Amino acid sequence: MGRTTSAAGSLDVIPVDECYQRLAGHELGRIGVIAGHQPLVIPVDYGLDGRTIVVRTHPGTTLSAAEHADVAFEVDEFDRARRSGWSVLVRGLAEEVGPGHGADLVARTRAVGVRPWAPGEHGNWLRIIPQAVSGRRVSPGQLPWGVDDRAHL
Amino acid sequence: MGRTTSAAGSLDVIPVDECYQRLAGHELGRIGVIAGHQPLVIPVDYGLDGRTIVVRTHPGTTLSAAEHADVAFEVDEFDRARRSGWSVLVRGLAEEVGPGHGADLVARTRAVGVRPWAPGEHGNWLRIIPQAVSGRRVSPGQLPWGVDDRAHL
């Protein structure tokens, strides 16, 4: 656990292994994509295949902008009353699972168990391959949440 | 409250006025910015000046990529056990408050009362002027959260 100290206070950087543990402990994240030069942030259910994030998508929606694109994926938890919390930010490449993928990868992706978007219809699978992962934690008495993003630089 | 029905289930669209009410009732959101062709999602404290979202930023951090740029701003609340929740997505233009702004706007911005990022240091103010606002609500028994973003299209 690294700690950055400045006149502003101190900030805990979450080590990469712990970032993945926190990702594994949650099911709801937010994907950031660029659609027509405009950033969008969409909440999504997700699961993990190793360190790859797996998301179900609905064909033809905004998330189709994520195909073969750089995306962000964020998970956080915050206790407003205690003014404490943490966030993990993944920067990665998104790839839709398709006919070009081997049966092994398709099977592994399905085994993640993210619920389908609708009964009887499977939708598409999106895999986000992390290229950079960072996390930060704010404890009571430290910086207010969210306005210092040094841990994500 | 509009409702979209399809073979997938039903989805409640949150009217724009209610989107702003929900924004007004929260303090923690997530800003989506593009930094070097890469989308990023950063949690931030925020307040409202009318319908303009006000965020404190730390000079020199990732959020400086938001200056005069298209950004996304997202707020959500989710009850995992009940599989219900909602999200509001704002697409807007971000503008840093600077010397070019009138005293009135600066005063209004400061009056929003978003806490400074550190005692004794004021940081920068970022205003996000909404250009499009959308919201959706998922109720128990409806779609799983997050994988159908029609309400945000």
XYZ file of C-alpha atoms in Angstrom:
306
model
C 0.000 0.000 0.000
C 1.778 3.129 -1.179
C 0.861 6.477 0.251
C 1.308 9.833 -1.408
C 1.682 12.694 0.997
C 1.400 16.356 0.137
C 0.128 19.550 1.652
C -3.261 18.289 0.511
C -3.229 15.277 2.793
C -2.479 11.660 2.038
C -3.839 9.183 -0.452
C -3.536 5.420 -0.459
C -2.703 3.708 -3.699
C -4.173 0.217 -3.959
C -1.645 -2.344 -5.268
C -2.526 -4.077 -8.523
C -3.180 -7.498 -6.948
C -5.600 -5.929 -4.507
C -7.281 -4.055 -7.364
C -8.097 -7.406 -8.955
C -9.326 -8.785 -5.637
C -11.691 -5.861 -5.367
C -12.859 -6.357 -8.955
C -13.506 -10.024 -8.143
C -15.590 -9.037 -5.131
C -18.080 -6.952 -7.068
C -20.645 -7.459 -9.803
C -21.600 -3.941 -10.852
C -19.186 -1.622 -12.625
C -19.265 1.185 -15.106
C -17.851 1.046 -18.574
C -16.559 4.201 -20.227
C -16.658 4.207 -24.020
C -16.251 6.766 -26.758
C -19.259 6.925 -29.083
C -18.949 9.519 -31.834
C -16.231 11.528 -30.034
C -18.446 11.665 -26.935
C -17.512 9.772 -23.765
C -20.305 7.732 -22.220
C -20.496 5.989 -18.855
C -22.827 3.000 -18.619
C -23.376 0.789 -15.559
C -22.996 -2.909 -16.313
C -23.044 -6.261 -14.613
C -19.744 -8.024 -15.029
C -17.701 -11.052 -14.122
C -14.053 -12.037 -14.391
C -12.313 -14.672 -16.520
C -8.933 -14.559 -14.860
C -8.059 -10.888 -15.171
C -10.330 -10.291 -18.159
C -13.578 -8.477 -17.446
C -16.639 -10.067 -19.052
C -19.788 -8.052 -19.802
C -23.063 -8.996 -21.520
C -24.231 -6.521 -24.099
C -27.347 -5.968 -26.125
C -26.609 -5.924 -29.874
C -27.026 -2.527 -31.458
C -26.720 -0.452 -28.301
C -24.130 2.077 -27.267
C -21.850 -0.631 -26.015
C -21.284 -1.744 -29.591
C -19.021 1.330 -29.751
C -16.733 -0.584 -27.423
C -15.918 -3.298 -29.968
C -12.156 -3.339 -30.630
C -11.882 -0.027 -28.840
C -10.082 1.392 -25.847
C -12.470 1.454 -22.920
C -12.404 2.281 -19.242
C -13.953 0.140 -16.561
C -14.557 1.472 -13.073
C -15.720 -0.065 -9.812
C -16.101 1.837 -6.578
C -17.587 1.636 -3.123
C -18.154 4.626 -0.943
C -19.429 5.227 2.549
C -20.723 8.758 2.448
C -21.241 9.068 6.195
C -17.655 8.104 6.964
C -16.286 9.955 3.936
C -14.278 6.918 2.990
C -14.185 4.587 0.052
C -12.190 3.278 -2.837
C -12.199 3.004 -6.602
C -10.476 0.822 -9.161
C -9.996 1.988 -12.729
C -9.118 -0.369 -15.571
C -7.993 0.888 -18.941
C -8.259 -1.826 -21.515
C -9.134 -3.064 -24.935
C -12.660 -4.346 -25.501
C -13.322 -7.231 -27.813
C -16.619 -8.808 -28.676
C -16.661 -12.573 -28.568
C -17.422 -13.812 -32.058
C -16.962 -16.587 -34.579
C -13.245 -15.790 -34.811
C -12.711 -16.948 -31.251
C -11.919 -20.504 -30.302
C -14.399 -22.723 -28.516
C -12.189 -22.675 -25.447
C -12.409 -18.900 -25.075
C -16.136 -18.927 -25.726
C -16.619 -21.620 -23.093
C -14.499 -19.766 -20.548
C -16.420 -16.563 -21.212
C -19.786 -18.248 -20.738
C -18.549 -19.978 -17.599
C -18.063 -16.576 -15.949
C -21.785 -16.673 -15.361
C -22.759 -13.084 -16.004
C -26.519 -13.229 -16.281
C -27.958 -12.879 -19.760
C -29.810 -9.680 -20.500
C -33.041 -11.486 -21.167
C -34.440 -15.004 -20.877
C -34.126 -16.954 -24.090
C -31.835 -14.435 -25.678
C -28.118 -14.469 -25.150
C -27.005 -11.090 -26.369
C -23.333 -10.538 -27.019
C -20.314 -11.029 -24.833
C -17.737 -8.314 -24.461
C -14.305 -9.045 -23.007
C -12.216 -6.201 -21.638
C -8.517 -7.033 -21.578
C -6.825 -4.809 -18.987
C -3.824 -2.822 -20.112
C -3.495 -0.684 -16.989
C -5.129 -1.034 -13.595
C -5.006 1.460 -10.773
C -6.790 1.918 -7.505
C -7.002 4.382 -4.706
C -8.492 4.435 -1.273
C -9.624 7.406 0.761
C -9.872 6.945 4.513
C -11.722 9.159 6.965
C -9.799 12.315 7.647
C -8.022 12.130 4.331
C -8.926 13.886 1.130
C -12.540 14.276 0.202
C -13.440 11.629 -2.269
C -12.767 11.910 -5.891
C -11.172 15.247 -6.418
C -7.592 14.050 -6.389
C -6.950 11.415 -8.994
C -3.195 11.113 -8.627
C -3.538 7.416 -7.921
C -5.032 6.958 -11.374
C -2.230 8.745 -13.237
C -42.546 7.517 -16.808
C -42.194 5.924 -20.209
C -41.789 2.219 -20.508
C -40.195 0.329 -23.339
C -41.455 -3.185 -23.780
C -39.827 -5.837 -25.882
C -39.230 -9.548 -25.868
C -36.431 -8.706 -23.464
C -38.703 -7.352 -20.775
C -39.564 -3.819 -19.823
C -37.480 -0.815 -18.946
C -38.527 2.422 -17.302
C -37.239 5.643 -18.751
C -36.841 8.385 -16.151
C -38.211 11.743 -17.335
C -35.726 14.601 -17.588
C -37.126 16.559 -14.613
C -36.830 13.512 -12.421
C -33.279 12.948 -13.705
C -32.358 16.365 -12.312
C -34.116 15.627 -9.030
C -32.031 12.500 -8.695
C -28.866 14.410 -9.518
C -29.798 16.953 -6.848
C -30.233 14.195 -4.286
C -26.726 12.832 -4.631
C -23.180 14.012 -4.037
C -21.022 11.368 -5.665
C -20.938 10.821 -9.405
C -18.551 9.654 -12.052
C -17.140 11.794 -14.796
C -16.171 10.238 -18.105
C -13.476 12.063 -20.037
C -11.287 11.333 -23.028
C -7.588 11.698 -22.229
C -5.312 10.946 -25.162
C -7.967 8.967 -27.093
C -8.577 6.836 -24.005
C -11.822 7.080 -22.045
C -11.421 7.400 -18.289
C -14.028 7.168 -15.532
C -13.243 9.043 -12.313
C -15.503 9.289 -9.245
C -16.045 12.855 -8.089
C -17.931 14.847 -5.507
C -20.311 17.276 -7.142
C -23.028 19.826 -6.591
C -25.557 21.610 -8.792
C -25.843 25.251 -9.811
C -29.296 25.112 -11.334
C -28.847 22.349 -13.909
C -25.096 22.819 -14.208
C -22.956 20.212 -12.475
C -20.092 21.650 -10.421
C -16.983 19.625 -9.616
C -13.777 20.559 -7.792
C -10.622 19.467 -9.558
C -6.959 19.311 -8.723
C -4.846 21.262 -11.230
C -2.693 19.077 -13.409
C -4.637 15.852 -13.010
C -6.565 13.800 -15.522
C -9.616 15.983 -15.130
C -7.755 18.810 -16.862
C -8.514 16.784 -20.020
C -12.122 17.767 -19.442
C -11.532 21.478 -20.012
C -13.644 22.662 -22.950
C -14.341 19.057 -23.819
C -17.332 16.800 -24.173
C -17.714 14.775 -21.019
C -20.123 12.285 -19.524
C -21.398 12.422 -15.983
C -23.097 9.460 -14.386
C -24.904 8.884 -11.098
C -26.464 5.614 -10.067
C -27.881 3.747 -7.119
C -28.359 0.056 -7.049
C -29.776 -2.468 -4.616
C -28.031 -5.671 -5.525
C -30.205 -7.902 -3.338
C -33.418 -6.664 -4.955
C -31.827 -6.418 -8.404
C -33.233 -2.950 -8.789
C -31.781 0.487 -9.243
C -31.435 3.449 -11.507
C -28.861 5.520 -13.352
C -28.766 8.998 -14.814
C -26.362 9.872 -17.612
C -25.525 13.439 -18.566
C -23.689 14.297 -21.747
C -22.308 17.792 -21.586
C -19.605 20.304 -22.167
C -17.091 20.900 -19.394
C -15.672 24.296 -18.738
C -13.158 25.312 -16.134
C -14.070 28.423 -14.204
C -11.381 31.009 -14.897
C -10.562 34.688 -15.206
C -12.760 34.961 -18.285
C -15.862 34.305 -16.215
C -17.851 37.019 -14.509
C -17.878 37.462 -10.750
C -21.496 36.371 -10.680
C -20.779 32.974 -12.193
C -17.763 32.487 -9.942
C -19.861 33.362 -6.888
C -22.678 31.022 -7.940
C -20.183 28.234 -8.539
C -18.588 28.658 -5.128
C -21.989 28.849 -3.472
C -22.720 25.290 -4.604
C -20.585 24.260 -1.668
C -18.692 21.324 -3.097
C -15.974 20.747 -0.547
C -12.496 21.837 -1.562
C -10.036 19.065 -2.238
C -7.771 20.231 0.567
C -7.836 22.742 3.403
C -6.269 26.032 2.464
C -6.121 25.192 -1.196
C -9.010 25.845 -3.534
C -8.169 23.815 -6.576
C -10.108 24.463 -9.753
C -13.814 24.493 -10.450
C -15.214 22.575 -13.363
C -18.725 23.254 -14.628
C -20.486 20.642 -16.746
C -23.235 22.144 -18.870
C -25.708 19.386 -19.780
C -26.529 18.926 -23.451
C -28.445 15.679 -23.054
C -29.754 13.937 -19.971
C -31.240 10.475 -19.786
C -32.207 8.104 -17.045
C -33.443 4.599 -16.644
C -34.785 2.530 -13.821
C -34.771 -1.218 -13.439
C -37.317 -2.734 -11.074
C -37.244 -6.222 -9.581
C -38.314 -8.784 -12.117
C -37.297 -6.601 -15.009
C -34.054 -6.691 -16.920
C -30.845 -7.372 -15.085
C -29.085 -4.134 -14.460
C -26.933 -2.463 -16.977
C -26.965 -4.650 -19.996
C -29.708 -2.857 -21.853
C -28.919 0.792 -22.374
C -31.820 1.739 -24.623
C -32.894 4.418 -22.182
C -29.578 6.145 -22.737
C -29.811 6.177 -26.520
